[in-house]
Coordinates of C-alpha atoms in Angstrom, one line a residue:
M493 CA 0.0 0.0 0.0
A494 CA 1.5 3.3 -1.1
R495 CA 1.0 5.0 2.2
S496 CA 4.4 5.7 3.7
T497 CA 5.9 9.1 3.4
R498 CA 8.9 7.5 1.7
D499 CA 6.7 5.9 -1.0
L500 CA 4.4 8.9 -1.6
G501 CA 7.3 11.4 -1.5
K502 CA 9.2 9.8 -4.3
I503 CA 6.3 9.7 -6.7
V504 CA 5.8 12.2 -9.5
A505 CA 2.6 12.1 -11.6
Y506 CA 1.8 13.6 -15.0
Q507 CA -1.7 14.6 -16.1
I508 CA -2.9 14.1 -19.6
Y509 CA -6.0 16.0 -20.9
I510 CA -6.6 13.3 -23.5
K511 CA -8.5 15.5 -26.0
S512 CA -5.5 17.8 -26.4
F513 CA -2.5 15.6 -25.9
C514 CA -1.8 13.8 -29.2
D515 CA -4.1 12.9 -32.1
S516 CA -3.1 9.7 -33.9
D517 CA -5.8 9.4 -36.5
G518 CA -6.1 13.0 -37.9
D519 CA -9.5 14.0 -36.7
G520 CA -8.2 16.9 -34.6
I521 CA -8.9 15.2 -31.3
G522 CA -6.4 13.5 -29.0
D523 CA -6.8 9.7 -28.4
L524 CA -5.5 6.7 -26.6
P525 CA -3.1 5.6 -29.3
G526 CA -1.7 9.1 -29.3
I527 CA -0.8 8.7 -25.6
T528 CA 0.8 5.3 -26.3
S529 CA 2.9 6.9 -29.1
K530 CA 4.3 9.4 -26.5
L531 CA 5.1 6.9 -23.7
D532 CA 8.9 7.0 -24.4
Y533 CA 8.8 10.8 -23.9
L534 CA 6.8 10.5 -20.7
A535 CA 9.2 7.8 -19.4
S536 CA 12.2 10.1 -20.2
L537 CA 10.8 12.7 -17.7
G538 CA 11.3 10.2 -14.9
I539 CA 7.6 10.2 -13.8
D540 CA 5.9 7.3 -12.2
Y541 CA 2.1 7.6 -13.0
V542 CA 0.1 9.0 -15.9
W543 CA -3.3 10.4 -15.0
I544 CA -5.6 10.5 -18.0
T545 CA -8.8 12.6 -18.0
P546 CA -12.1 10.8 -18.8
F547 CA -12.3 9.0 -22.2
F548 CA -15.6 7.3 -21.4
P549 CA -18.6 7.7 -23.8
S550 CA -20.0 11.2 -23.2
P551 CA -22.0 13.9 -25.0
Q552 CA -19.1 16.2 -24.2
R553 CA -21.1 19.0 -22.6
D554 CA -18.3 19.2 -20.0
N555 CA -15.5 17.6 -22.1
G556 CA -15.9 14.1 -20.8
Y557 CA -16.8 14.9 -17.2
D558 CA -20.4 14.1 -18.2
V559 CA -20.2 10.4 -18.4
S560 CA -22.8 8.3 -20.2
D561 CA -21.1 4.9 -19.7
Y562 CA -18.5 4.3 -17.0
C563 CA -17.3 1.0 -18.4
A564 CA -16.6 1.7 -22.1
V565 CA -14.3 3.8 -24.3
D566 CA -15.7 6.6 -26.4
P567 CA -15.0 5.7 -30.1
V568 CA -13.5 9.2 -30.6
Y569 CA -10.7 8.2 -28.3
G570 CA -10.2 4.6 -29.6
T571 CA -11.2 1.2 -28.4
M572 CA -10.9 -1.0 -25.3
D573 CA -8.1 -2.9 -27.1
D574 CA -6.3 0.5 -27.5
F575 CA -6.6 1.0 -23.7
D576 CA -5.3 -2.4 -22.9
E577 CA -2.3 -1.8 -25.2
L578 CA -1.7 1.5 -23.4
V579 CA -1.6 -0.2 -20.0
R580 CA 0.7 -2.9 -21.3
E581 CA 3.1 -0.5 -22.9
A582 CA 3.1 1.8 -19.9
R583 CA 3.9 -1.0 -17.6
A584 CA 6.8 -2.0 -19.8
R585 CA 8.3 1.4 -19.2
G586 CA 7.7 1.4 -15.5
L587 CA 4.6 3.7 -15.7
G588 CA 1.3 3.2 -14.0
I589 CA -2.0 4.4 -15.6
M590 CA -4.3 6.4 -13.4
L591 CA -8.0 6.9 -14.4
D592 CA -10.2 9.9 -13.6
M593 CA -13.4 8.7 -12.1
V594 CA -16.4 11.0 -12.0
L595 CA -18.6 9.5 -9.4
C596 CA -20.4 12.5 -8.1
H597 CA -22.7 12.8 -11.2
T598 CA -23.5 11.3 -14.5
S599 CA -24.6 12.6 -17.9
V600 CA -28.3 13.0 -18.5
E601 CA -27.6 10.5 -21.3
H602 CA -26.4 7.8 -18.9
A603 CA -28.7 4.7 -19.0
W604 CA -29.5 5.2 -15.3
F605 CA -31.0 8.7 -15.9
Q606 CA -32.7 7.7 -19.0
R607 CA -34.4 4.8 -17.1
A608 CA -35.4 7.3 -14.4
L609 CA -37.0 9.6 -17.1
A610 CA -38.8 6.6 -18.5
G611 CA -40.5 6.1 -15.1
D612 CA -38.4 3.4 -13.5
E613 CA -38.7 4.2 -9.8
R614 CA -35.6 2.1 -9.0
Y615 CA -33.4 4.4 -11.1
Q616 CA -35.2 7.6 -10.0
R617 CA -33.7 6.7 -6.6
F618 CA -30.3 6.9 -8.2
Y619 CA -30.6 10.7 -8.3
I620 CA -31.5 13.6 -6.0
L621 CA -35.0 14.6 -6.8
R622 CA -37.1 17.1 -4.9
D623 CA -40.4 18.9 -5.0
G624 CA -40.3 22.6 -5.5
R625 CA -40.9 25.1 -2.8
G626 CA -44.4 26.5 -2.9
S627 CA -45.6 23.9 -5.4
A628 CA -49.4 23.6 -5.6
G629 CA -49.2 19.9 -6.4
P630 CA -48.2 17.5 -9.2
G631 CA -47.2 19.3 -12.4
D632 CA -46.5 22.6 -10.7
P633 CA -42.7 23.2 -10.3
G634 CA -43.0 26.0 -7.8
E635 CA -39.5 27.4 -6.9
P636 CA -36.2 25.5 -6.8
P637 CA -35.8 23.5 -3.5
S638 CA -32.9 25.8 -2.4
N639 CA -31.0 28.8 -3.6
W640 CA -27.9 26.8 -4.5
Q641 CA -26.0 27.9 -7.6
C642 CA -24.1 25.4 -9.8
A643 CA -20.4 25.7 -10.6
F644 CA -21.1 26.9 -14.1
G645 CA -23.6 29.6 -13.3
G646 CA -27.3 29.5 -12.6
S647 CA -29.4 27.4 -10.3
A648 CA -28.2 24.0 -9.2
W649 CA -31.7 22.7 -9.7
Q650 CA -33.5 21.8 -12.9
W651 CA -37.2 21.1 -13.2
E652 CA -37.9 17.9 -15.2
P653 CA -41.6 17.6 -16.2
R654 CA -41.1 13.9 -17.0
L655 CA -40.2 13.3 -13.4
G656 CA -42.4 15.9 -11.9
K657 CA -39.5 16.8 -9.8
W658 CA -36.4 19.1 -9.6
Y659 CA -33.1 17.3 -10.0
L660 CA -29.9 18.5 -8.4
H661 CA -26.8 19.3 -10.5
M662 CA -23.9 20.9 -8.7
H663 CA -22.2 21.3 -12.1
D664 CA -23.7 21.6 -15.6
V665 CA -27.5 21.1 -16.1
S666 CA -26.6 18.0 -18.1
Q667 CA -24.8 16.4 -15.0
P668 CA -27.4 15.3 -12.5
D669 CA -25.9 14.4 -9.1
L670 CA -26.0 10.8 -7.9
D671 CA -27.6 9.9 -4.6
W672 CA -25.0 8.2 -2.5
T673 CA -27.4 7.5 0.3
N674 CA -28.8 4.8 -1.9
P675 CA -26.8 1.6 -1.4
E676 CA -27.5 0.5 -4.9
V677 CA -25.7 3.6 -6.2
R678 CA -22.7 2.7 -4.1
D679 CA -22.8 -0.9 -5.2
A680 CA -22.9 0.1 -8.9
L681 CA -19.9 2.5 -8.5
V682 CA -17.8 -0.1 -6.6
D683 CA -18.4 -2.4 -9.6
V684 CA -17.2 0.4 -11.9
V685 CA -14.0 1.0 -10.1
R686 CA -13.3 -2.7 -9.6
S687 CA -13.8 -3.4 -13.3
W688 CA -11.0 -0.9 -14.2
R689 CA -8.8 -2.2 -11.5
D690 CA -9.1 -5.6 -13.0
R691 CA -8.0 -4.2 -16.4
G692 CA -4.6 -3.2 -15.0
V693 CA -5.2 0.4 -13.9
A694 CA -2.6 1.4 -11.3
G695 CA -4.4 4.3 -9.6
F696 CA -7.5 6.6 -9.5
R697 CA -8.2 10.3 -9.3
F698 CA -11.7 10.9 -8.0
D699 CA -13.4 14.1 -9.3
V700 CA -15.0 16.5 -6.8
V701 CA -15.3 13.5 -4.5
N702 CA -15.9 15.5 -1.3
L703 CA -19.3 16.5 -2.8
I704 CA -20.8 13.0 -2.9
S705 CA -22.4 13.2 0.6
K706 CA -25.2 15.9 0.7
P707 CA -26.6 17.4 3.8
E708 CA -29.7 15.8 5.2
V709 CA -31.7 19.0 5.0
F710 CA -31.3 21.2 1.9
E711 CA -31.3 24.7 3.3
D712 CA -30.4 27.9 1.5
A713 CA -26.7 28.8 1.5
P714 CA -25.3 32.3 2.0
G715 CA -24.9 33.9 -1.4
G716 CA -26.3 30.7 -3.0
N717 CA -22.9 29.0 -2.6
G718 CA -24.2 25.4 -2.3
R719 CA -20.7 24.0 -2.6
R720 CA -19.8 25.2 0.9
V721 CA -22.9 23.5 2.2
V722 CA -22.3 20.3 0.4
A723 CA -18.5 20.0 0.7
D724 CA -17.2 17.4 3.2
G725 CA -20.7 16.1 3.9
P726 CA -21.9 14.0 6.8
H727 CA -21.1 10.6 5.4
V728 CA -18.3 11.3 3.0
H729 CA -15.6 9.6 5.0
E730 CA -17.5 6.4 5.5
Y731 CA -18.5 6.3 1.8
L732 CA -14.8 6.6 0.8
Q733 CA -13.7 3.9 3.2
E734 CA -16.4 1.6 1.8
L735 CA -15.4 2.4 -1.8
V736 CA -11.7 1.7 -1.2
E737 CA -12.3 -1.5 0.7
R738 CA -15.0 -3.0 -1.4
A739 CA -13.3 -2.1 -4.8
G740 CA -10.0 -3.5 -3.5
I741 CA -7.9 -0.4 -4.3
G742 CA -6.3 0.1 -0.9
D743 CA -2.9 -0.8 -2.3
M744 CA -3.2 1.5 -5.3
L745 CA -2.4 5.2 -5.7
T746 CA -5.5 7.3 -5.0
V747 CA -6.1 11.0 -5.0
G748 CA -9.2 13.0 -4.4
E749 CA -10.2 16.4 -5.8
M750 CA -11.6 18.4 -2.9
A751 CA -13.8 21.4 -3.6
S752 CA -14.2 24.1 -0.9
T753 CA -12.7 21.7 1.6
T754 CA -11.1 22.1 5.0
L755 CA -7.6 21.2 6.3
E756 CA -9.2 19.1 9.1
D757 CA -11.1 17.0 6.6
C758 CA -8.1 16.6 4.3
V759 CA -6.0 15.3 7.1
R760 CA -8.7 12.8 7.7
Y761 CA -9.1 11.9 4.1
T762 CA -5.3 11.1 3.8
A763 CA -4.1 10.0 7.2
P764 CA -3.1 6.3 6.9
A765 CA -5.3 5.2 9.7
S766 CA -8.4 6.4 7.9
R767 CA -7.8 4.1 4.9
E768 CA -9.5 6.5 2.5
L769 CA -7.1 8.2 0.0
N770 CA -3.4 8.6 -0.4
M771 CA -3.5 12.3 -1.1
V772 CA -5.8 15.2 -2.0
F773 CA -5.9 18.3 -4.2
N774 CA -7.1 21.4 -2.6
F775 CA -7.4 24.8 -4.4
H776 CA -7.0 27.4 -1.8
H777 CA -3.6 28.5 -3.1
L778 CA -5.2 29.1 -6.5
K779 CA -7.7 31.6 -5.2
V780 CA -5.2 34.3 -4.2
D781 CA -6.1 36.3 -7.4
Y782 CA -9.9 36.1 -6.9
R783 CA -11.3 39.5 -5.9
G784 CA -13.7 38.9 -3.0
G785 CA -13.4 35.2 -3.6
N786 CA -15.0 35.5 -7.0
K787 CA -13.2 33.6 -9.8
W788 CA -14.6 36.0 -12.4
E789 CA -13.4 39.2 -10.7
L790 CA -9.7 39.9 -11.5
M791 CA -7.0 41.2 -9.1
D792 CA -3.2 41.0 -8.8
P793 CA -2.2 37.9 -6.9
D794 CA -1.9 38.3 -3.2
I795 CA 1.6 36.8 -2.6
A796 CA 1.4 37.2 1.1
R797 CA -1.8 35.2 1.2
L798 CA -0.2 32.6 -1.1
R799 CA 2.6 32.1 1.4
E800 CA 0.1 31.9 4.2
V801 CA -1.9 29.2 2.4
F802 CA 1.2 27.1 1.6
Q803 CA 2.3 27.3 5.2
T804 CA -1.0 26.5 6.7
W805 CA -1.6 23.5 4.5
G806 CA 2.0 22.3 4.3
E807 CA 2.7 22.4 8.1
G808 CA -0.9 21.5 8.9
M809 CA -1.1 18.3 6.8
Q810 CA 2.3 17.4 8.2
A811 CA 1.1 17.8 11.8
G812 CA -1.9 15.7 11.2
G813 CA -0.2 13.0 9.2
G814 CA -2.0 13.9 6.0
W815 CA -0.6 14.2 2.5
N816 CA -0.9 16.9 -0.2
A817 CA -0.9 16.6 -3.9
L818 CA 1.3 19.4 -5.1
F819 CA 0.2 21.3 -8.3
W820 CA -0.2 24.6 -10.1
C821 CA -2.0 23.5 -13.3
N822 CA -4.7 21.1 -14.4
H823 CA -7.5 20.9 -17.0
D824 CA -9.5 23.5 -15.0
Q825 CA -6.8 26.0 -14.2
P826 CA -5.1 28.7 -16.3
R827 CA -1.4 28.2 -17.1
I828 CA 0.7 29.2 -14.1
V829 CA 3.4 31.1 -16.1
S830 CA 0.6 33.3 -17.4
R831 CA -0.9 33.6 -14.0
L832 CA 2.0 34.1 -11.6
G833 CA 5.0 34.4 -13.9
D834 CA 6.1 36.3 -16.9
E835 CA 5.1 35.4 -20.5
T836 CA 7.9 37.5 -22.1
V837 CA 11.2 38.7 -20.6
Y838 CA 11.4 36.3 -17.7
W839 CA 9.3 33.5 -19.2
K840 CA 12.0 30.8 -18.7
E841 CA 13.1 32.1 -15.3
S842 CA 9.6 32.4 -13.9
A843 CA 8.5 28.9 -15.2
K844 CA 11.5 27.3 -13.5
M845 CA 10.9 29.2 -10.3
L846 CA 7.3 28.2 -10.1
A847 CA 8.1 24.6 -10.8
G848 CA 10.8 24.4 -8.2
M849 CA 8.6 26.1 -5.6
I850 CA 6.2 23.2 -5.4
H851 CA 8.5 20.3 -6.4
F852 CA 10.6 20.8 -3.3
M853 CA 7.6 20.9 -0.9
R854 CA 6.3 18.1 1.2
G855 CA 3.8 16.1 -0.9
T856 CA 3.5 14.4 -4.3
P857 CA 4.0 16.7 -7.4
Y858 CA 1.7 16.6 -10.4
I859 CA 2.8 18.0 -13.7
Y860 CA 0.1 19.0 -16.2
Q861 CA 0.8 18.4 -19.9
G862 CA 2.8 21.4 -21.4
E863 CA 3.7 22.7 -18.0
E864 CA 7.1 21.2 -18.4
I865 CA 7.8 23.4 -21.4
G866 CA 6.2 26.5 -20.0
M867 CA 3.0 26.7 -22.2
L868 CA 1.0 29.9 -22.0
N869 CA -2.7 30.8 -21.8
A870 CA -4.8 30.8 -24.9
H871 CA -5.3 34.6 -25.3
Y872 CA -8.1 34.1 -27.8
P873 CA -9.3 37.3 -29.4
S874 CA -12.9 36.3 -29.9
I875 CA -15.6 34.3 -28.0
G876 CA -16.1 32.1 -31.0
Q877 CA -12.8 30.3 -30.3
Y878 CA -13.8 29.2 -26.8
R879 CA -15.4 25.8 -26.3
D880 CA -15.6 25.4 -22.5
V881 CA -19.2 25.4 -21.2
E882 CA -18.3 27.3 -18.1
S883 CA -16.5 30.0 -20.1
L884 CA -19.4 30.4 -22.5
N885 CA -21.9 30.7 -19.7
Y886 CA -19.9 33.2 -17.8
Y887 CA -19.2 35.3 -20.9
Q888 CA -22.9 35.9 -21.1
I889 CA -23.2 36.4 -17.3
L890 CA -20.4 39.1 -17.5
L891 CA -22.2 40.9 -20.3
D892 CA -25.5 40.7 -18.4
Q893 CA -23.6 42.3 -15.5
G894 CA -22.7 45.3 -17.7
K895 CA -19.2 44.3 -18.8
T896 CA -18.2 45.2 -22.3
E897 CA -17.2 42.5 -24.7
K898 CA -13.6 43.6 -24.4
E899 CA -13.8 43.4 -20.6
A900 CA -15.5 40.0 -20.7
L901 CA -12.8 38.6 -23.1
E902 CA -10.0 40.0 -20.8
T903 CA -11.6 38.0 -17.9
L904 CA -11.8 34.8 -20.0
A905 CA -8.2 35.3 -21.1
A906 CA -7.2 35.1 -17.4
R907 CA -9.7 32.6 -16.1
S908 CA -11.1 30.3 -18.8
R909 CA -10.5 26.6 -18.4
D910 CA -9.7 26.5 -22.2
N911 CA -6.4 28.2 -21.3
S912 CA -5.1 24.8 -20.1
R913 CA -6.8 22.8 -22.9
T914 CA -5.1 24.1 -26.0
P915 CA -3.3 21.4 -27.9
M916 CA 0.1 20.1 -26.6
Q917 CA 3.0 21.8 -28.4
W918 CA 5.3 19.0 -29.6
N919 CA 7.0 20.9 -32.4
G920 CA 6.9 24.1 -34.4
E921 CA 4.6 22.9 -37.1
R922 CA 1.2 24.5 -37.9
Y923 CA -0.7 22.6 -35.2
G924 CA 2.3 22.1 -32.9
G925 CA 2.7 18.4 -33.9
F926 CA -0.6 17.7 -32.1
S927 CA -2.4 16.8 -35.2
E928 CA -2.3 17.0 -39.0
A929 CA -5.8 18.4 -39.0
A930 CA -7.3 21.5 -37.4
P931 CA -7.6 20.8 -33.6
W932 CA -10.9 20.7 -31.8
L933 CA -9.7 23.8 -29.9
P934 CA -7.5 26.4 -31.5
M935 CA -3.8 26.6 -30.6
S936 CA -2.8 29.3 -28.1
A937 CA -2.5 32.6 -29.8
R938 CA 0.9 32.9 -28.1
F939 CA 2.3 29.7 -29.5
R940 CA 6.0 30.0 -30.1
K941 CA 8.5 27.5 -31.5
E942 CA 10.7 27.7 -28.4
I943 CA 7.7 26.5 -26.3
T944 CA 7.8 23.1 -27.8
V945 CA 9.1 19.7 -26.7
E946 CA 11.3 19.4 -29.9
A947 CA 13.0 22.7 -29.3
Q948 CA 13.6 22.2 -25.6
Q949 CA 14.9 18.7 -25.9
K950 CA 17.9 20.3 -27.8
D951 CA 18.5 22.9 -25.0
K952 CA 20.3 21.9 -21.9
D953 CA 19.1 25.1 -20.1
S954 CA 15.4 24.6 -21.1
I955 CA 12.4 24.4 -18.8
L956 CA 12.0 20.8 -19.8
A957 CA 15.6 20.0 -18.7
F958 CA 14.9 21.8 -15.4
Y959 CA 11.8 19.6 -14.8
K960 CA 13.9 16.5 -15.4
K961 CA 16.3 17.7 -12.7
L962 CA 13.5 18.3 -10.2
I963 CA 12.1 14.8 -10.7
A964 CA 15.5 13.2 -10.4
M965 CA 16.4 15.1 -7.3
R966 CA 13.2 14.1 -5.6
K967 CA 14.1 10.5 -6.1
M968 CA 17.7 11.0 -5.2
Y969 CA 17.5 12.9 -2.0
P970 CA 15.4 11.5 0.9
V971 CA 15.1 15.0 2.5
I972 CA 12.9 16.1 -0.5
A973 CA 10.7 13.0 -0.4
E974 CA 10.5 12.6 3.4
G975 CA 11.7 15.6 5.2
E976 CA 9.7 17.9 7.4
I977 CA 8.7 21.3 6.1
S978 CA 8.8 24.7 7.8
F979 CA 8.4 28.2 6.3
L980 CA 10.9 31.0 6.8
E981 CA 10.5 34.8 7.1
T982 CA 12.3 36.6 4.4
G983 CA 11.6 40.2 5.2
T984 CA 9.5 40.7 2.0
D985 CA 6.1 39.4 0.9
R986 CA 7.4 38.9 -2.6
V987 CA 9.8 36.1 -1.7
L988 CA 8.6 32.8 -0.4
A989 CA 11.1 30.5 1.5
Y990 CA 10.9 27.2 3.3
Q991 CA 13.2 24.6 4.8
R992 CA 13.1 20.8 4.6
K993 CA 14.9 18.7 7.2
L994 CA 15.5 15.0 7.6
G995 CA 18.1 14.1 10.3
E996 CA 21.3 15.8 9.3
Q997 CA 20.1 16.6 5.8
Q998 CA 18.5 20.0 5.1
I999 CA 17.6 22.2 2.2
V1000 CA 16.4 25.8 2.0
V1001 CA 14.4 27.0 -0.9
F1002 CA 14.0 30.7 -2.0
C1003 CA 11.5 31.8 -4.6
N1004 CA 11.1 35.4 -5.8
L1005 CA 7.6 35.7 -7.2
D1006 CA 8.2 39.2 -8.6
G1007 CA 9.7 40.7 -11.8
E1008 CA 11.7 43.0 -9.6
K1009 CA 14.8 42.4 -7.4
H1010 CA 14.2 41.9 -3.7
T1011 CA 16.6 41.7 -0.8
V1012 CA 15.9 39.0 1.7
K1013 CA 17.2 37.9 5.1
A1014 CA 20.0 35.3 4.9
D1015 CA 21.0 35.1 8.5
G1016 CA 20.4 31.3 9.0
A1017 CA 23.0 28.7 9.7
W1018 CA 22.4 27.4 6.2
R1019 CA 23.6 30.5 4.3
G1020 CA 27.0 28.9 3.6
D1021 CA 25.5 25.7 2.3
P1022 CA 26.3 24.8 -1.4
V1023 CA 23.8 25.7 -4.1
L1024 CA 22.0 22.5 -5.2
L1025 CA 19.8 24.1 -7.9
E1026 CA 19.1 27.6 -9.3
N1027 CA 17.6 29.2 -12.4
Y1028 CA 20.3 31.8 -12.8
E1029 CA 23.9 30.9 -13.5
A1030 CA 26.7 31.2 -10.9
R1031 CA 24.7 32.7 -8.1
Q1032 CA 25.8 32.1 -4.5
M1033 CA 24.9 33.5 -1.2
D1034 CA 27.7 35.1 0.8
P1035 CA 28.2 32.8 3.8
E1036 CA 29.1 35.9 5.9
G1037 CA 26.2 38.1 4.6
E1038 CA 23.0 38.8 6.4
T1039 CA 21.1 39.6 3.3
Y1040 CA 20.9 38.4 -0.3
T1041 CA 19.5 40.3 -3.3
M1042 CA 17.4 38.1 -5.5
E1043 CA 17.0 38.6 -9.2
P1044 CA 13.6 38.8 -10.8
Y1045 CA 11.9 35.4 -10.5
E1046 CA 15.0 33.9 -9.1
F1047 CA 14.9 30.4 -7.6
M1048 CA 17.6 29.0 -5.4
V1049 CA 18.0 25.8 -3.4
L1050 CA 20.8 25.5 -0.7
G1051 CA 21.5 22.4 1.1
K1052 CA 23.4 19.6 2.8
V1053 CA 22.3 16.3 1.4

């Protein structure tokens, strides 16, 4: 069971957004054989696991996170034989395949929901159906059962005349939530997970899994934020324990995506004694540029708050015996270089600094496709280029709020999930080597030939080369994989610093999150330690000095290993 700090700390995982990774058959959409064709590249990074986003049959309202059949492969991505070949070829290279399981909700096109619509009471109990408030009787919807808003904008409730009820959808209207209080639902989902385990899958990522247990009473939420009411619900821990035990996945790598979660719950999700999950994703560090907590209101990143979040979660999970999944990017988040770094003058330096910052922390690092070459946001000039349902919904919401088209597009340029979904940039060809046909989603408007795998494989100082060093060092030095973490005061909010210790081994990490120089305190006993890694050449702290001036976006690791 991959539970020990030593085991989890050495692991590095790589996320593939299948639709945008590599197209093998020229239809402009990535697929399973495309992944297989790139396994040598993935193995060359030094990673251990490959997490693949959903490739199950789906109407694609939410790009595959609206599943219509959990136990099949959507023909657009290939066949089950293609999947089996991928698993075999990955194993031959020492790589494990992780699947993305969406067990909080299904698509409206799933057979279960279709049977519910057809009047099958058994399957109506698979979903969360309620009468409306103020309803005068059958056929009268009344008002939604609560004021909850869904993640993509609008009410989280949809009136369905064929059911004579409102159904809950915490995400898109096409994604009705499953009712986990029903033992038959839990039985069916155990069977789903077990079936993929039996096909040779090595791990699972569970989508918004802390939303599976709803409150017993559906009351209005402040501001309509139903997620905060639903998150970490009353039975979520027992449901996860049951799933892990009955599906027989306790010895596999498991990670949960936790929406609007708490530190206390995440300790419990991941502490070995709980026998729930190995690690969790939380998103508090990626809300430091949300004005008033609103994703769609822009502001400069609050770096002091970022440090506070990293310290709270890093030291807090450590104290409780929990374990963090470390990440900046995924299929729902903008590119981190565009967000917290510099797209132009200090592109390379900022990309390396941001990578090093999380790869030396306590936890298991996740790399999102293209992050290892410093890919940038999409910067689409028109709404017609966007595909993401959330982005299209919020574009209209922003216009309805009085924003101009220019202002709405500027917001999408910073926040849209499509920023991370542009095709992987393998080479400098027209479509970046992703496909010979026009991709399903346009290339980033800031696609440059130096931001490609081909170009960076030839450059010993590339971002790609830096990522390979980070991965190798994590496996080489026990202090990185297992050491305790503590955060340091630097004298400026723009520089984040922390220390890792394991017995006599120690490292100290400095990260300048600004495009300006900053002077930091360097008065620790470690200041004379050798430089283990840096993103500027021939930099060294003065062992006698009490301060050190960091270059823009400078990253430095000192240590005795």
